[in-house]
Every structure is written in C-alpha cells, then in structure tokens.
C-alpha cells in the first residue's frame, strides 16, 4: 500500500525557516507497519538526510515520540493503518528545541526533571528497607504513574507550555507526585518548586497530557493530588484563634 507523508523539515545550521516535504512510499500489505517503519523506508530509499530519533522499537524508551496527524505518540507503536486515509503529517514534539527535522533536544526535559529532584531520598537512615506491599493503597495510588518513560509527549500536548516556558510541566510534576506520595521519601525542596508560580497551579486540568500518554498514565491525576496536598498542608498551618491568619 502506498502512503503519502508530509514531514516537517528544518536544519538550523542551513535553513532560514522550517518547511514541509512530501514523500510517497510503498509499504506493502502488512497491517502491522508502523510510522517508524515508514520513516526508515524514506530515509533508506529517498532521503538519507532525514533526521529522527529511535532506539528500542518496543514502545519502552520513548525516543521516537512525534506529533502524528496533530496528536502526540510513539512512532514505533503507531500503526499506519490507524492514522486513517489521506496524507500523514509528521512533526517534532512541540515546546522543545529542534536539533534537526523530527529530532528535538531533550535537555530541556531533563532540566525540568532536575528541578523536581527526581531521585528517591529516604527519610530514615535505617539499613532495613521499608516494606510497602504491591497490594497496598499507597502503591496502588502511584503504581501506574511510576511507569513514565519520559518521552515528552505530555509536555508537547500541554497548552500551558506555550504560555509559560518556565512551567515545570506534566512530566516533571508526575515524577514529583510519585515521590511525594511515597511515605518513605523526604521531599526536601521539592514542595517549594511544586507550589511556586511555575508549578502545579499553572495546570488548567485540560487532560491533554493524559490523552496522549503512550503508557496510559494520567499526569493530571498526579497534579490534582499535589494541589489537594498543598491545600490541606496550608490548612494545617491556620490558627483559628488568630482570625484565620497563618501561624
């Protein structure tokens, strides 16, 4: 079967502005052909300068995240037949600097994660590990959200990333949720960054990030948890005998 692709092209080293380039590719009759397969075919048979990122091809590493027909997803997981008839539009992730064509600079995503101190810091110095059963309420609450592969699809789909480039974004806040909701973790300065002007209150609960996550995670749910946590934490600091002022 022949597919028509319209692909975003831009090389900052030599192009004055981005443009779109069309390709027609015969991908055979297999119903399991993916968008990534199509990109390989174009690169190998028509234009070897086409740039895109991939690694595992098993929807586990997140490297091949793109905007396909206006919606974020993984190129290795998205079947061509599922994109419907007509031209298939491929663009790089939004709100992330472009290196070349469909390849974006992931440093911005990593830097946002770093602001959240994305590593586990134990409250206790005990040599014995804390025991949290897989069936426990705490584990059930954060279980799926820990499966994030940091592909950046949620960041690209988030409209607030356009209006506030300093916003931590759904990927970083999802990681903060996983750690703050873990009773074993010492949150450190994470709370201050979650609650500041570029933190959770920038989220308008549009659920765009939830809609595009290839691992079916809802960053919105984690952000909502953090907002509630901040509210109740503030309520604990209110002295009813001092006209509602914070202690």
PDB file of C-alpha atoms in Angstrom:
ATOM      1  CA  UNK A   1       0.000   0.000   0.000  1.00  0.00           C
ATOM      2  CA  UNK A   2       1.245   3.458  -0.904  1.00  0.00           C
ATOM      3  CA  UNK A   3       1.255   6.116   1.816  1.00  0.00           C
ATOM      4  CA  UNK A   4       1.795   9.848   1.417  1.00  0.00           C
ATOM      5  CA  UNK A   5       3.797  11.572   4.144  1.00  0.00           C
ATOM      6  CA  UNK A   6       4.111  15.299   4.793  1.00  0.00           C
ATOM      7  CA  UNK A   7       7.171  15.701   7.012  1.00  0.00           C
ATOM      8  CA  UNK A   8       8.465  18.733   8.901  1.00  0.00           C
ATOM      9  CA  UNK A   9      11.993  19.638   7.807  1.00  0.00           C
ATOM     10  CA  UNK A  10      14.365  22.105   9.426  1.00  0.00           C
ATOM     11  CA  UNK A  11      18.118  22.220   9.793  1.00  0.00           C
ATOM     12  CA  UNK A  12      19.042  25.253  11.948  1.00  0.00           C
ATOM     13  CA  UNK A  13      22.561  25.199  10.512  1.00  0.00           C
ATOM     14  CA  UNK A  14      21.438  25.945   6.957  1.00  0.00           C
ATOM     15  CA  UNK A  15      17.672  26.618   6.749  1.00  0.00           C
ATOM     16  CA  UNK A  16      16.201  30.067   7.326  1.00  0.00           C
ATOM     17  CA  UNK A  17      12.821  28.642   8.261  1.00  0.00           C
ATOM     18  CA  UNK A  18      11.047  25.279   8.631  1.00  0.00           C
ATOM     19  CA  UNK A  19       9.237  23.753   5.661  1.00  0.00           C
ATOM     20  CA  UNK A  20       7.294  20.601   4.847  1.00  0.00           C
ATOM     21  CA  UNK A  21       8.382  17.939   2.380  1.00  0.00           C
ATOM     22  CA  UNK A  22       6.165  15.299   0.807  1.00  0.00           C
ATOM     23  CA  UNK A  23       7.065  11.628   0.247  1.00  0.00           C
ATOM     24  CA  UNK A  24       5.140   8.744  -1.312  1.00  0.00           C
ATOM     25  CA  UNK A  25       6.178   5.318  -0.057  1.00  0.00           C
ATOM     26  CA  UNK A  26       5.015   1.786  -0.889  1.00  0.00           C
ATOM     27  CA  UNK A  27       4.906  -0.038   2.452  1.00  0.00           C
ATOM     28  CA  UNK A  28       3.465  -3.345   1.229  1.00  0.00           C
ATOM     29  CA  UNK A  29       0.340  -5.029   2.532  1.00  0.00           C
ATOM     30  CA  UNK A  30       1.244  -5.701   6.161  1.00  0.00           C
ATOM     31  CA  UNK A  31      -1.246  -4.318   8.684  1.00  0.00           C
ATOM     32  CA  UNK A  32       1.478  -4.113  11.349  1.00  0.00           C
ATOM     33  CA  UNK A  33       3.563  -1.488   9.550  1.00  0.00           C
ATOM     34  CA  UNK A  34       4.330   1.437  11.855  1.00  0.00           C
ATOM     35  CA  UNK A  35       5.124   5.106  11.332  1.00  0.00           C
ATOM     36  CA  UNK A  36       8.727   4.342  12.306  1.00  0.00           C
ATOM     37  CA  UNK A  37       8.870   1.722   9.535  1.00  0.00           C
ATOM     38  CA  UNK A  38       7.748   4.412   7.111  1.00  0.00           C
ATOM     39  CA  UNK A  39      10.483   6.773   8.286  1.00  0.00           C
ATOM     40  CA  UNK A  40      13.102   4.061   7.819  1.00  0.00           C
ATOM     41  CA  UNK A  41      11.854   3.423   4.278  1.00  0.00           C
ATOM     42  CA  UNK A  42      12.001   7.120   3.389  1.00  0.00           C
ATOM     43  CA  UNK A  43      15.485   7.505   4.842  1.00  0.00           C
ATOM     44  CA  UNK A  44      16.799   4.398   3.096  1.00  0.00           C
ATOM     45  CA  UNK A  45      15.219   4.903  -0.328  1.00  0.00           C
ATOM     46  CA  UNK A  46      14.508   8.602  -0.836  1.00  0.00           C
ATOM     47  CA  UNK A  47      16.358  10.966   1.511  1.00  0.00           C
ATOM     48  CA  UNK A  48      19.163   9.793   3.750  1.00  0.00           C
ATOM     49  CA  UNK A  49      19.437  13.245   5.364  1.00  0.00           C
ATOM     50  CA  UNK A  50      16.081  12.877   7.148  1.00  0.00           C
ATOM     51  CA  UNK A  51      16.672  13.061  10.901  1.00  0.00           C
ATOM     52  CA  UNK A  52      14.591  11.314  13.556  1.00  0.00           C
ATOM     53  CA  UNK A  53      15.299   9.554  16.845  1.00  0.00           C
ATOM     54  CA  UNK A  54      14.595   5.944  17.846  1.00  0.00           C
ATOM     55  CA  UNK A  55      16.104   3.220  19.988  1.00  0.00           C
ATOM     56  CA  UNK A  56      14.257   0.203  21.381  1.00  0.00           C
ATOM     57  CA  UNK A  57      11.381  -0.061  18.833  1.00  0.00           C
ATOM     58  CA  UNK A  58       9.327  -1.667  21.633  1.00  0.00           C
ATOM     59  CA  UNK A  59       7.487   1.409  22.965  1.00  0.00           C
ATOM     60  CA  UNK A  60       9.670   1.333  26.076  1.00  0.00           C
ATOM     61  CA  UNK A  61      12.337   4.032  25.643  1.00  0.00           C
ATOM     62  CA  UNK A  62      10.204   6.934  24.419  1.00  0.00           C
ATOM     63  CA  UNK A  63      12.845   8.089  21.922  1.00  0.00           C
ATOM     64  CA  UNK A  64      10.591   8.125  18.844  1.00  0.00           C
ATOM     65  CA  UNK A  65       7.841  10.400  20.176  1.00  0.00           C
ATOM     66  CA  UNK A  66       6.388  12.613  17.429  1.00  0.00           C
ATOM     67  CA  UNK A  67       3.289  14.607  16.568  1.00  0.00           C
ATOM     68  CA  UNK A  68       1.415  12.447  14.053  1.00  0.00           C
ATOM     69  CA  UNK A  69      -1.635  13.938  12.340  1.00  0.00           C
ATOM     70  CA  UNK A  70      -1.771  16.527  15.095  1.00  0.00           C
ATOM     71  CA  UNK A  71      -1.516  14.150  18.050  1.00  0.00           C
ATOM     72  CA  UNK A  72       1.497  13.047  20.082  1.00  0.00           C
ATOM     73  CA  UNK A  73       2.531   9.406  20.238  1.00  0.00           C
ATOM     74  CA  UNK A  74       5.312   6.897  19.661  1.00  0.00           C
ATOM     75  CA  UNK A  75       6.236   6.271  16.034  1.00  0.00           C
ATOM     76  CA  UNK A  76       7.202   2.653  16.792  1.00  0.00           C
ATOM     77  CA  UNK A  77       3.799   1.965  18.358  1.00  0.00           C
ATOM     78  CA  UNK A  78       1.530   3.833  15.931  1.00  0.00           C
ATOM     79  CA  UNK A  79       0.285   1.749  13.001  1.00  0.00           C
ATOM     80  CA  UNK A  80      -0.042   3.464   9.642  1.00  0.00           C
ATOM     81  CA  UNK A  81      -3.479   1.970   9.111  1.00  0.00           C
ATOM     82  CA  UNK A  82      -4.719   3.585  12.325  1.00  0.00           C
ATOM     83  CA  UNK A  83      -3.948   7.096  11.052  1.00  0.00           C
ATOM     84  CA  UNK A  84      -6.730   6.861   8.517  1.00  0.00           C
ATOM     85  CA  UNK A  85      -6.768   7.680   4.784  1.00  0.00           C
ATOM     86  CA  UNK A  86      -5.056  10.683   3.276  1.00  0.00           C
ATOM     87  CA  UNK A  87      -1.728  12.359   3.904  1.00  0.00           C
ATOM     88  CA  UNK A  88       0.124  11.509   7.123  1.00  0.00           C
ATOM     89  CA  UNK A  89       1.558  14.605   8.788  1.00  0.00           C
ATOM     90  CA  UNK A  90       4.684  14.175  10.932  1.00  0.00           C
ATOM     91  CA  UNK A  91       6.086  16.944  13.119  1.00  0.00           C
ATOM     92  CA  UNK A  92       8.549  17.110  16.031  1.00  0.00           C
ATOM     93  CA  UNK A  93       7.303  17.485  19.588  1.00  0.00           C
ATOM     94  CA  UNK A  94       6.126  21.000  20.433  1.00  0.00           C
ATOM     95  CA  UNK A  95       7.655  23.318  23.073  1.00  0.00           C
ATOM     96  CA  UNK A  96      11.048  21.578  22.781  1.00  0.00           C
ATOM     97  CA  UNK A  97      14.052  22.995  20.850  1.00  0.00           C
ATOM     98  CA  UNK A  98      14.665  21.348  17.468  1.00  0.00           C
ATOM     99  CA  UNK A  99      18.035  19.831  16.630  1.00  0.00           C
ATOM    100  CA  UNK A 100      17.084  18.822  13.088  1.00  0.00           C
ATOM    101  CA  UNK A 101      13.845  17.764  11.353  1.00  0.00           C
ATOM    102  CA  UNK A 102      11.969  15.458  13.742  1.00  0.00           C
ATOM    103  CA  UNK A 103      14.786  15.296  16.311  1.00  0.00           C
ATOM    104  CA  UNK A 104      14.391  17.507  19.373  1.00  0.00           C
ATOM    105  CA  UNK A 105      16.797  18.481  22.138  1.00  0.00           C
ATOM    106  CA  UNK A 106      15.799  16.515  25.247  1.00  0.00           C
ATOM    107  CA  UNK A 107      17.986  18.604  27.561  1.00  0.00           C
ATOM    108  CA  UNK A 108      15.035  20.874  28.322  1.00  0.00           C
ATOM    109  CA  UNK A 109      13.008  17.893  29.552  1.00  0.00           C
ATOM    110  CA  UNK A 110      15.874  16.656  31.707  1.00  0.00           C
ATOM    111  CA  UNK A 111      16.399  20.120  33.205  1.00  0.00           C
ATOM    112  CA  UNK A 112      12.745  20.297  34.240  1.00  0.00           C
ATOM    113  CA  UNK A 113      13.061  16.905  35.869  1.00  0.00           C
ATOM    114  CA  UNK A 114      16.166  18.043  37.755  1.00  0.00           C
ATOM    115  CA  UNK A 115      14.180  20.909  39.297  1.00  0.00           C
ATOM    116  CA  UNK A 116      11.928  18.311  40.899  1.00  0.00           C
ATOM    117  CA  UNK A 117      14.854  16.445  42.483  1.00  0.00           C
ATOM    118  CA  UNK A 118      13.603  13.301  40.696  1.00  0.00           C
ATOM    119  CA  UNK A 119      15.543  10.822  42.812  1.00  0.00           C
ATOM    120  CA  UNK A 120      14.403   8.995  45.927  1.00  0.00           C
ATOM    121  CA  UNK A 121      15.775  10.381  49.207  1.00  0.00           C
ATOM    122  CA  UNK A 122      14.932   8.159  52.207  1.00  0.00           C
ATOM    123  CA  UNK A 123      13.555   9.725  55.373  1.00  0.00           C
ATOM    124  CA  UNK A 124      15.163   7.079  57.511  1.00  0.00           C
ATOM    125  CA  UNK A 125      18.817   6.045  57.665  1.00  0.00           C
ATOM    126  CA  UNK A 126      17.770   2.559  58.703  1.00  0.00           C
ATOM    127  CA  UNK A 127      19.719  -0.196  56.890  1.00  0.00           C
ATOM    128  CA  UNK A 128      16.498  -2.179  56.644  1.00  0.00           C
ATOM    129  CA  UNK A 129      14.372  -1.356  53.570  1.00  0.00           C
ATOM    130  CA  UNK A 130      10.843  -0.072  54.184  1.00  0.00           C
ATOM    131  CA  UNK A 131       8.245  -2.627  53.234  1.00  0.00           C
ATOM    132  CA  UNK A 132       5.351  -1.474  51.085  1.00  0.00           C
ATOM    133  CA  UNK A 133       3.296  -4.317  49.680  1.00  0.00           C
ATOM    134  CA  UNK A 134       2.354  -4.151  45.979  1.00  0.00           C
ATOM    135  CA  UNK A 135      -1.267  -4.514  47.045  1.00  0.00           C
ATOM    136  CA  UNK A 136      -1.120  -1.588  49.500  1.00  0.00           C
ATOM    137  CA  UNK A 137      -3.194   1.565  48.926  1.00  0.00           C
ATOM    138  CA  UNK A 138      -0.057   3.670  48.683  1.00  0.00           C
ATOM    139  CA  UNK A 139       1.491   1.510  45.991  1.00  0.00           C
ATOM    140  CA  UNK A 140      -1.780   1.274  44.064  1.00  0.00           C
ATOM    141  CA  UNK A 141      -2.029   5.072  44.026  1.00  0.00           C
ATOM    142  CA  UNK A 142       1.343   5.701  42.378  1.00  0.00           C
ATOM    143  CA  UNK A 143       1.888   2.364  40.620  1.00  0.00           C
ATOM    144  CA  UNK A 144       0.927   3.335  37.068  1.00  0.00           C
ATOM    145  CA  UNK A 145       2.495   6.808  37.278  1.00  0.00           C
ATOM    146  CA  UNK A 146       5.904   5.283  38.001  1.00  0.00           C
ATOM    147  CA  UNK A 147       5.818   3.731  34.505  1.00  0.00           C
ATOM    148  CA  UNK A 148       6.633   7.086  32.835  1.00  0.00           C
ATOM    149  CA  UNK A 149       9.250   6.658  30.076  1.00  0.00           C
ATOM    150  CA  UNK A 150       9.981  10.423  29.781  1.00  0.00           C
ATOM    151  CA  UNK A 151       9.077  10.541  26.089  1.00  0.00           C
ATOM    152  CA  UNK A 152       7.906  14.167  26.286  1.00  0.00           C
ATOM    153  CA  UNK A 153       4.522  13.591  24.615  1.00  0.00           C
ATOM    154  CA  UNK A 154       2.687  15.119  27.577  1.00  0.00           C
ATOM    155  CA  UNK A 155       4.901  18.232  27.517  1.00  0.00           C
ATOM    156  CA  UNK A 156       4.258  18.678  23.801  1.00  0.00           C
ATOM    157  CA  UNK A 157       0.480  18.351  24.229  1.00  0.00           C
ATOM    158  CA  UNK A 158       0.306  20.770  27.182  1.00  0.00           C
ATOM    159  CA  UNK A 159      -1.025  24.175  26.087  1.00  0.00           C
ATOM    160  CA  UNK A 160       0.425  25.882  29.175  1.00  0.00           C
ATOM    161  CA  UNK A 161       3.937  25.046  27.979  1.00  0.00           C
ATOM    162  CA  UNK A 162       3.318  27.571  25.190  1.00  0.00           C
ATOM    163  CA  UNK A 163       2.242  30.378  27.521  1.00  0.00           C
ATOM    164  CA  UNK A 164       4.761  29.704  30.286  1.00  0.00           C
ATOM    165  CA  UNK A 165       8.062  28.205  29.070  1.00  0.00           C
ATOM    166  CA  UNK A 166       9.233  28.060  32.703  1.00  0.00           C
ATOM    167  CA  UNK A 167       6.329  25.816  33.726  1.00  0.00           C
ATOM    168  CA  UNK A 168       7.637  22.536  35.161  1.00  0.00           C
ATOM    169  CA  UNK A 169       5.157  20.656  33.007  1.00  0.00           C
ATOM    170  CA  UNK A 170       3.266  17.380  33.393  1.00  0.00           C
ATOM    171  CA  UNK A 171       6.297  15.108  33.104  1.00  0.00           C
ATOM    172  CA  UNK A 172       8.227  16.750  35.946  1.00  0.00           C
ATOM    173  CA  UNK A 173       5.149  17.117  38.138  1.00  0.00           C
ATOM    174  CA  UNK A 174       4.214  13.484  37.567  1.00  0.00           C
ATOM    175  CA  UNK A 175       7.619  12.476  38.916  1.00  0.00           C
ATOM    176  CA  UNK A 176       7.176  14.804  41.890  1.00  0.00           C
ATOM    177  CA  UNK A 177       3.816  13.168  42.595  1.00  0.00           C
ATOM    178  CA  UNK A 178       5.373   9.681  42.615  1.00  0.00           C
ATOM    179  CA  UNK A 179       7.946  10.766  45.205  1.00  0.00           C
ATOM    180  CA  UNK A 180       5.784  12.991  47.404  1.00  0.00           C
ATOM    181  CA  UNK A 181       3.073  10.336  47.615  1.00  0.00           C
ATOM    182  CA  UNK A 182       5.675   7.777  48.750  1.00  0.00           C
ATOM    183  CA  UNK A 183       5.730   7.812  52.557  1.00  0.00           C
ATOM    184  CA  UNK A 184       9.381   6.697  52.574  1.00  0.00           C
ATOM    185  CA  UNK A 185      10.665   9.769  50.722  1.00  0.00           C
ATOM    186  CA  UNK A 186      11.985  13.020  52.214  1.00  0.00           C
ATOM    187  CA  UNK A 187      10.591  15.682  49.885  1.00  0.00           C
ATOM    188  CA  UNK A 188      13.280  18.302  50.538  1.00  0.00           C
ATOM    189  CA  UNK A 189      12.897  21.451  48.440  1.00  0.00           C
ATOM    190  CA  UNK A 190      10.566  19.680  46.046  1.00  0.00           C
ATOM    191  CA  UNK A 191       7.496  21.140  47.762  1.00  0.00           C
ATOM    192  CA  UNK A 192       8.651  24.724  47.188  1.00  0.00           C
ATOM    193  CA  UNK A 193       9.093  24.152  43.469  1.00  0.00           C
ATOM    194  CA  UNK A 194       5.847  22.236  43.099  1.00  0.00           C
ATOM    195  CA  UNK A 195       3.889  25.066  44.763  1.00  0.00           C
ATOM    196  CA  UNK A 196       5.615  28.087  43.189  1.00  0.00           C
ATOM    197  CA  UNK A 197       4.322  30.180  40.283  1.00  0.00           C
ATOM    198  CA  UNK A 198       5.650  27.740  37.669  1.00  0.00           C
ATOM    199  CA  UNK A 199       4.370  24.653  39.469  1.00  0.00           C
ATOM    200  CA  UNK A 200       1.056  22.842  39.821  1.00  0.00           C
ATOM    201  CA  UNK A 201      -1.157  25.930  39.652  1.00  0.00           C
ATOM    202  CA  UNK A 202      -0.156  26.523  36.041  1.00  0.00           C
ATOM    203  CA  UNK A 203      -2.094  23.344  35.170  1.00  0.00           C
ATOM    204  CA  UNK A 204      -5.648  24.099  33.998  1.00  0.00           C
ATOM    205  CA  UNK A 205      -6.756  20.459  34.073  1.00  0.00           C
ATOM    206  CA  UNK A 206      -7.321  20.127  30.308  1.00  0.00           C
ATOM    207  CA  UNK A 207      -6.232  16.459  30.382  1.00  0.00           C
ATOM    208  CA  UNK A 208      -4.257  16.838  27.125  1.00  0.00           C
ATOM    209  CA  UNK A 209      -1.281  15.108  28.748  1.00  0.00           C
ATOM    210  CA  UNK A 210      -3.469  12.218  29.880  1.00  0.00           C
ATOM    211  CA  UNK A 211      -4.965  11.875  26.398  1.00  0.00           C
ATOM    212  CA  UNK A 212      -1.622  11.387  24.617  1.00  0.00           C
ATOM    213  CA  UNK A 213       0.415   9.343  27.123  1.00  0.00           C
ATOM    214  CA  UNK A 214       1.543   6.125  25.390  1.00  0.00           C
ATOM    215  CA  UNK A 215       1.716   4.343  28.763  1.00  0.00           C
ATOM    216  CA  UNK A 216      -1.852   5.388  29.688  1.00  0.00           C
ATOM    217  CA  UNK A 217      -0.647   7.447  32.653  1.00  0.00           C
ATOM    218  CA  UNK A 218      -2.644  10.448  33.877  1.00  0.00           C
ATOM    219  CA  UNK A 219      -0.224  13.206  34.925  1.00  0.00           C
ATOM    220  CA  UNK A 220      -3.334  15.318  35.547  1.00  0.00           C
ATOM    221  CA  UNK A 221      -4.403  12.970  38.324  1.00  0.00           C
ATOM    222  CA  UNK A 222      -1.000  13.332  39.993  1.00  0.00           C
ATOM    223  CA  UNK A 223      -1.099  17.122  39.659  1.00  0.00           C
ATOM    224  CA  UNK A 224      -4.582  17.185  41.207  1.00  0.00           C
ATOM    225  CA  UNK A 225      -3.244  15.143  44.135  1.00  0.00           C
ATOM    226  CA  UNK A 226      -0.429  17.658  44.649  1.00  0.00           C
ATOM    227  CA  UNK A 227      -2.873  20.589  44.608  1.00  0.00           C
ATOM    228  CA  UNK A 228      -5.025  18.917  47.275  1.00  0.00           C
ATOM    229  CA  UNK A 229      -1.950  18.092  49.340  1.00  0.00           C
ATOM    230  CA  UNK A 230      -0.759  21.708  49.239  1.00  0.00           C
ATOM    231  CA  UNK A 231      -4.225  22.939  50.236  1.00  0.00           C
ATOM    232  CA  UNK A 232      -4.526  20.637  53.243  1.00  0.00           C
ATOM    233  CA  UNK A 233      -0.955  21.351  54.265  1.00  0.00           C
ATOM    234  CA  UNK A 234      -1.836  25.055  54.307  1.00  0.00           C
ATOM    235  CA  UNK A 235      -4.996  24.408  56.313  1.00  0.00           C
ATOM    236  CA  UNK A 236      -2.950  22.678  58.999  1.00  0.00           C
ATOM    237  CA  UNK A 237      -0.950  25.879  59.467  1.00  0.00           C
ATOM    238  CA  UNK A 238      -4.040  28.050  60.070  1.00  0.00           C
ATOM    239  CA  UNK A 239      -4.694  29.081  63.683  1.00  0.00           C
ATOM    240  CA  UNK A 240      -8.487  29.540  64.158  1.00  0.00           C
ATOM    241  CA  UNK A 241      -7.831  31.764  67.180  1.00  0.00           C
ATOM    242  CA  UNK A 242      -5.889  34.300  65.113  1.00  0.00           C
ATOM    243  CA  UNK A 243      -8.635  35.362  62.646  1.00  0.00           C
ATOM    244  CA  UNK A 244      -7.589  32.776  60.096  1.00  0.00           C
ATOM    245  CA  UNK A 245      -4.059  34.047  59.685  1.00  0.00           C
ATOM    246  CA  UNK A 246      -1.308  31.542  59.051  1.00  0.00           C
ATOM    247  CA  UNK A 247       0.822  30.692  62.053  1.00  0.00           C
TER     248      UNK A 247
END
